[in-house]
PDB file of C-alpha atoms and ligand atoms in Angstrom:
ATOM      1  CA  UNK A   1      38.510  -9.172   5.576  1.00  0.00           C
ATOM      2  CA  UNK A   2      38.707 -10.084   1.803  1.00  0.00           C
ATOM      3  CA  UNK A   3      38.178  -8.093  -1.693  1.00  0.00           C
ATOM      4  CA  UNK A   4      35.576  -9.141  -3.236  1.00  0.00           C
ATOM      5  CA  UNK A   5      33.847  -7.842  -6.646  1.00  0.00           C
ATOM      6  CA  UNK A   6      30.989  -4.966  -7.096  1.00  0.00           C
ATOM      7  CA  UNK A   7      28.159  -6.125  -8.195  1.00  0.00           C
ATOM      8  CA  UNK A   8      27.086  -2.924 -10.136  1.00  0.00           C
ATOM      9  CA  UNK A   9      30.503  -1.189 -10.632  1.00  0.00           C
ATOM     10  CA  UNK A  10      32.622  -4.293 -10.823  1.00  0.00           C
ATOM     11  CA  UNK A  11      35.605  -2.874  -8.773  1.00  0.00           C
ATOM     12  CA  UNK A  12      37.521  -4.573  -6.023  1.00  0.00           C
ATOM     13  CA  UNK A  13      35.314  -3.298  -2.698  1.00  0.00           C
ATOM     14  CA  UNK A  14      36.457  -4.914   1.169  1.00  0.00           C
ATOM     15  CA  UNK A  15      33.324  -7.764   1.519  1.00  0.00           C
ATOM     16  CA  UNK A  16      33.233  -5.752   5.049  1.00  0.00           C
ATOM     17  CA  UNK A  17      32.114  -1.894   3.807  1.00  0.00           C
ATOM     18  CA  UNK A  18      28.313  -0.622   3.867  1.00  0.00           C
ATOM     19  CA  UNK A  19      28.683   0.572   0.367  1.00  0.00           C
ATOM     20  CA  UNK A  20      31.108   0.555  -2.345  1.00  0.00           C
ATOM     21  CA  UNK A  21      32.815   3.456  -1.997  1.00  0.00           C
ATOM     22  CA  UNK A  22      32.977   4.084  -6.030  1.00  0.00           C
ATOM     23  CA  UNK A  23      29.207   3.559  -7.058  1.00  0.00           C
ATOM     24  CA  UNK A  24      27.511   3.503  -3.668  1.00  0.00           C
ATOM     25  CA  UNK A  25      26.106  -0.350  -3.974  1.00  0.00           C
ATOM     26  CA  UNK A  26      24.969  -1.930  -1.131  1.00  0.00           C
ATOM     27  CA  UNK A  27      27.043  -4.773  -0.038  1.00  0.00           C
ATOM     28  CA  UNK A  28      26.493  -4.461   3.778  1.00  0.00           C
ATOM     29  CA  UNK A  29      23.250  -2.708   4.420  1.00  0.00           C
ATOM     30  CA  UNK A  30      23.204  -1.885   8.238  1.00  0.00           C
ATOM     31  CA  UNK A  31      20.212  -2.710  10.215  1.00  0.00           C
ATOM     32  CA  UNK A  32      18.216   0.023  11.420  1.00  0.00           C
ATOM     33  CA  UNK A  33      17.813   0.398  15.277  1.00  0.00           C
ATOM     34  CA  UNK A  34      14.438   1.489  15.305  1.00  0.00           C
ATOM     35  CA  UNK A  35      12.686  -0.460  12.734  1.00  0.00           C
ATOM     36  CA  UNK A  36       9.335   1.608  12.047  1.00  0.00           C
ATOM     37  CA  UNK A  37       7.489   2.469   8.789  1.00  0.00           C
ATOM     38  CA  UNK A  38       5.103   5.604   8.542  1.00  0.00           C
ATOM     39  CA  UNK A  39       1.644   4.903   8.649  1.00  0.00           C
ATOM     40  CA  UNK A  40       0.287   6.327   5.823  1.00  0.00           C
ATOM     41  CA  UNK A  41      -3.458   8.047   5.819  1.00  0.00           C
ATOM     42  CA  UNK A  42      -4.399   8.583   2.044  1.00  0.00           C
ATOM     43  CA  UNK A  43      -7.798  10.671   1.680  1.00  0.00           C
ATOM     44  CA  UNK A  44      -8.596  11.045  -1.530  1.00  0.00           C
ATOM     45  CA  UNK A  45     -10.710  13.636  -2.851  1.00  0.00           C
ATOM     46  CA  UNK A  46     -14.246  13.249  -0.749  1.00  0.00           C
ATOM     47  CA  UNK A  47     -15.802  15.716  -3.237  1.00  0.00           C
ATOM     48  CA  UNK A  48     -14.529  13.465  -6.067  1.00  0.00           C
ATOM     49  CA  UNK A  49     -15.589  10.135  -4.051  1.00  0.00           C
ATOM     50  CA  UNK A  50     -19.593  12.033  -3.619  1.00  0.00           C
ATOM     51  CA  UNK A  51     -19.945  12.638  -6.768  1.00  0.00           C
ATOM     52  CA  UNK A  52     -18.645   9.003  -8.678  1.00  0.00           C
ATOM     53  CA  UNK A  53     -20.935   7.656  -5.534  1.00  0.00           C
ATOM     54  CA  UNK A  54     -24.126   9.752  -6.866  1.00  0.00           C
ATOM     55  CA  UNK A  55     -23.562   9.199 -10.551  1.00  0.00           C
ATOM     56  CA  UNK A  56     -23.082   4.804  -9.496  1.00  0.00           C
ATOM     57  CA  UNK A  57     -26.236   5.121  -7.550  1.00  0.00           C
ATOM     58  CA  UNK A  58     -27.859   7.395 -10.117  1.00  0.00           C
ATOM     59  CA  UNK A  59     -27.051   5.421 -12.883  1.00  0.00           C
ATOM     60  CA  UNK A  60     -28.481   2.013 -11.365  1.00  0.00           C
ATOM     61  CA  UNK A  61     -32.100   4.037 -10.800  1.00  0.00           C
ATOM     62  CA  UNK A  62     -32.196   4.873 -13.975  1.00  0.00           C
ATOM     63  CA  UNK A  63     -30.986   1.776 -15.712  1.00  0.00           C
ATOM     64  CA  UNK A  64     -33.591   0.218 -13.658  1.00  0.00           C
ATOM     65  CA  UNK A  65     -36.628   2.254 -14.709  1.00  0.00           C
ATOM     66  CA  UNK A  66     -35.046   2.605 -18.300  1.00  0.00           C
ATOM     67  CA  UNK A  67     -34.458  -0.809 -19.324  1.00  0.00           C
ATOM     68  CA  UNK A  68     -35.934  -3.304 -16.654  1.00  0.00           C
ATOM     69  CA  UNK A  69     -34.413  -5.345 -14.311  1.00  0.00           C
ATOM     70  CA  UNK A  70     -32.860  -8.132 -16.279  1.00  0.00           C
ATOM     71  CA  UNK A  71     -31.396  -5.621 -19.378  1.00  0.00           C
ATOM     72  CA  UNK A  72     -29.906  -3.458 -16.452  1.00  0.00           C
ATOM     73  CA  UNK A  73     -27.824  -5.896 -14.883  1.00  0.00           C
ATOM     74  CA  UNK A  74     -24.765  -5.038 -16.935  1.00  0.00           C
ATOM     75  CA  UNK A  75     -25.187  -1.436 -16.371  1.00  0.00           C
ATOM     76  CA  UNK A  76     -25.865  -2.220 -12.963  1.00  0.00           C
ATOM     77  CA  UNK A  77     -22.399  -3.842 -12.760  1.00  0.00           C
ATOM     78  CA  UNK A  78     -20.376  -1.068 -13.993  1.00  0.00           C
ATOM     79  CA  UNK A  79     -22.407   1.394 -12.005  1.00  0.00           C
ATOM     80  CA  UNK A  80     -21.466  -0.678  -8.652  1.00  0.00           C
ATOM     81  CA  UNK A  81     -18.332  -0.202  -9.690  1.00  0.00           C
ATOM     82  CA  UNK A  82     -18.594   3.283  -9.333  1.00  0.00           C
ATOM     83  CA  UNK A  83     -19.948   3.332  -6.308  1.00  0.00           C
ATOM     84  CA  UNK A  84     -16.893   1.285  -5.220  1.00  0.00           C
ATOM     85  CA  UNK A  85     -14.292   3.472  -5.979  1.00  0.00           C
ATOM     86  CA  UNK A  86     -16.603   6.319  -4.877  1.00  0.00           C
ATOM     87  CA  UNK A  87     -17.005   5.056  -1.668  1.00  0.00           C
ATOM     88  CA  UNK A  88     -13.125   4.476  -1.406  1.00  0.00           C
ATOM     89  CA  UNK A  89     -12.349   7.666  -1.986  1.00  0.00           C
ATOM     90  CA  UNK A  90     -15.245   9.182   0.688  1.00  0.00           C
ATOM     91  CA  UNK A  91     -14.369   6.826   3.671  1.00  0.00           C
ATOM     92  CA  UNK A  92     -10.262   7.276   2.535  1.00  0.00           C
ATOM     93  CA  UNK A  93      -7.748   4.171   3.308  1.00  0.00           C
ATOM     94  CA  UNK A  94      -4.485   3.970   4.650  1.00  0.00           C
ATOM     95  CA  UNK A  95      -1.568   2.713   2.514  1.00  0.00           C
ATOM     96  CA  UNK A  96       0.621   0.849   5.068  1.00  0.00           C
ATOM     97  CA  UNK A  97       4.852   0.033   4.225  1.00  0.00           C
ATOM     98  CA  UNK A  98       5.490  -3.193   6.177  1.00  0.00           C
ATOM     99  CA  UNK A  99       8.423  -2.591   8.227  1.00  0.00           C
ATOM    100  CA  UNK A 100      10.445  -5.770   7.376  1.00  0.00           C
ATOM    101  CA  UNK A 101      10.457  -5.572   3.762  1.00  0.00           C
ATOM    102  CA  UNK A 102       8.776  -2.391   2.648  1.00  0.00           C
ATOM    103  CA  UNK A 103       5.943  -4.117   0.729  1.00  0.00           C
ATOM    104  CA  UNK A 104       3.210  -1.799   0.416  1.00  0.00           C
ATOM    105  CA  UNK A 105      -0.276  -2.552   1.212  1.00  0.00           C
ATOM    106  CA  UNK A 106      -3.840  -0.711   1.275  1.00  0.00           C
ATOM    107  CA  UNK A 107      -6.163  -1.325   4.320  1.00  0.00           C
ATOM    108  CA  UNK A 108      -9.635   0.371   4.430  1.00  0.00           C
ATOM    109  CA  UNK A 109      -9.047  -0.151   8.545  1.00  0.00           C
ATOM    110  CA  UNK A 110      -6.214  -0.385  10.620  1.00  0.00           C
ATOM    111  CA  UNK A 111      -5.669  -2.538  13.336  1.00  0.00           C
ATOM    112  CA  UNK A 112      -3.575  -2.686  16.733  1.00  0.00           C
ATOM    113  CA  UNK A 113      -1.305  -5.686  14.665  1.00  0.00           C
ATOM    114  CA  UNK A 114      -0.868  -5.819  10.766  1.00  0.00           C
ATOM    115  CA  UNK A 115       0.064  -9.321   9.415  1.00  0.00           C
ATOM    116  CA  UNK A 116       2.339  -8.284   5.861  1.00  0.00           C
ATOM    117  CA  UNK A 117       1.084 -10.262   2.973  1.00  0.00           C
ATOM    118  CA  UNK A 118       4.189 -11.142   1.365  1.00  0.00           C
ATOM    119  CA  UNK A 119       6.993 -11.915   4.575  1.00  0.00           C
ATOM    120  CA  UNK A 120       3.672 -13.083   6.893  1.00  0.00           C
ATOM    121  CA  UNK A 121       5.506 -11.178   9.548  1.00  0.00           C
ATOM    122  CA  UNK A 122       3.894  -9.291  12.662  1.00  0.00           C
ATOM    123  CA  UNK A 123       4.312  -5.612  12.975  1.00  0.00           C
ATOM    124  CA  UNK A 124       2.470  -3.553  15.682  1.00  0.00           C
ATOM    125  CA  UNK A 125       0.757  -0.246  15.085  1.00  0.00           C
ATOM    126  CA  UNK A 126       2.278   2.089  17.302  1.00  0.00           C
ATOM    127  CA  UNK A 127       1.183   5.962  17.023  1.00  0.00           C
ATOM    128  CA  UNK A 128       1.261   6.885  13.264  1.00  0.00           C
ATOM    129  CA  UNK A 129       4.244   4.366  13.182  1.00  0.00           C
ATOM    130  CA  UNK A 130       4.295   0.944  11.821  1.00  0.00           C
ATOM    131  CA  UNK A 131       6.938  -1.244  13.303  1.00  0.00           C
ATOM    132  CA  UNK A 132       8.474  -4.796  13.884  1.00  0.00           C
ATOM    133  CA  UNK A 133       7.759  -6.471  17.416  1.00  0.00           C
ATOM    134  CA  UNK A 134      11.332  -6.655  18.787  1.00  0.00           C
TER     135      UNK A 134
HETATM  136 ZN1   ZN B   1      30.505  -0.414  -7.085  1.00  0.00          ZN
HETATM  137 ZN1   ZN B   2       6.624  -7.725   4.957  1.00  0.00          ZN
END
């Protein structure tokens, strides 16, 4: 067991404790026993998601009759947009913590295994849990 120097506080802490006892700095972290994120379900608002979804789909129709098909295509663009994020917001998606390093991700669709993005780690889907595989 040694002293060794805060990081954030700067005062003599034992390189053994969880925390520094005068700021609260992590300098052990202790693993968690069960190591599960929540699965998160985000549904936006559907009436929100119907109506941006109309207006995108709208909007294309009316370019199209309006202007002609090669005039409309940048209107047509921006309008698919719309229906993107309308459509995102109808069907909902789930926002997902990986339970190794707490990187956040979005998913339209979940499945029985999620591979994280940024520590390519495995975690299994497990209830409305997300969590490692040992
Ligand atoms: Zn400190
Ligand atoms: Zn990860």
């Amino acid at each position: 067991m040694a002293l060794i120097e805060c990081p954030e506080c700067k005062k003599k802490v034992s390189d053994t404790a969880e925390a520094c006892p005068n700021c609260g700095y992590p300098i052990n972290p202790q693993p968690k026993n069960n190591n599960f994120t929540e699965l998160g379900k985000v549904h936006q608002s559907k009436v929100f998601g119907a109506v941006v979804l109309i207006l995108g789909i709208a909007f294309i129709i009316l370019s199209i009759i309006k202007l002609g098909l090669p005039k409309a295509f940048l209107t047509i663009c921006i309008a698919a947009f719309f229906i993107a994020v309308g459509l995102l917001n109808l069907i909902g998606y789930y926002v997902i913590t990986c339970p190794y390093c707490n990187s956040k991700t979005s998913l339209l669709r979940i499945q029985k295994t999620h591979k994280c993005n940024t520590c390519k780690k495995i975690s299994v889907v497990d209830g409305d849990h997300l969590r490692t595989t040992n």
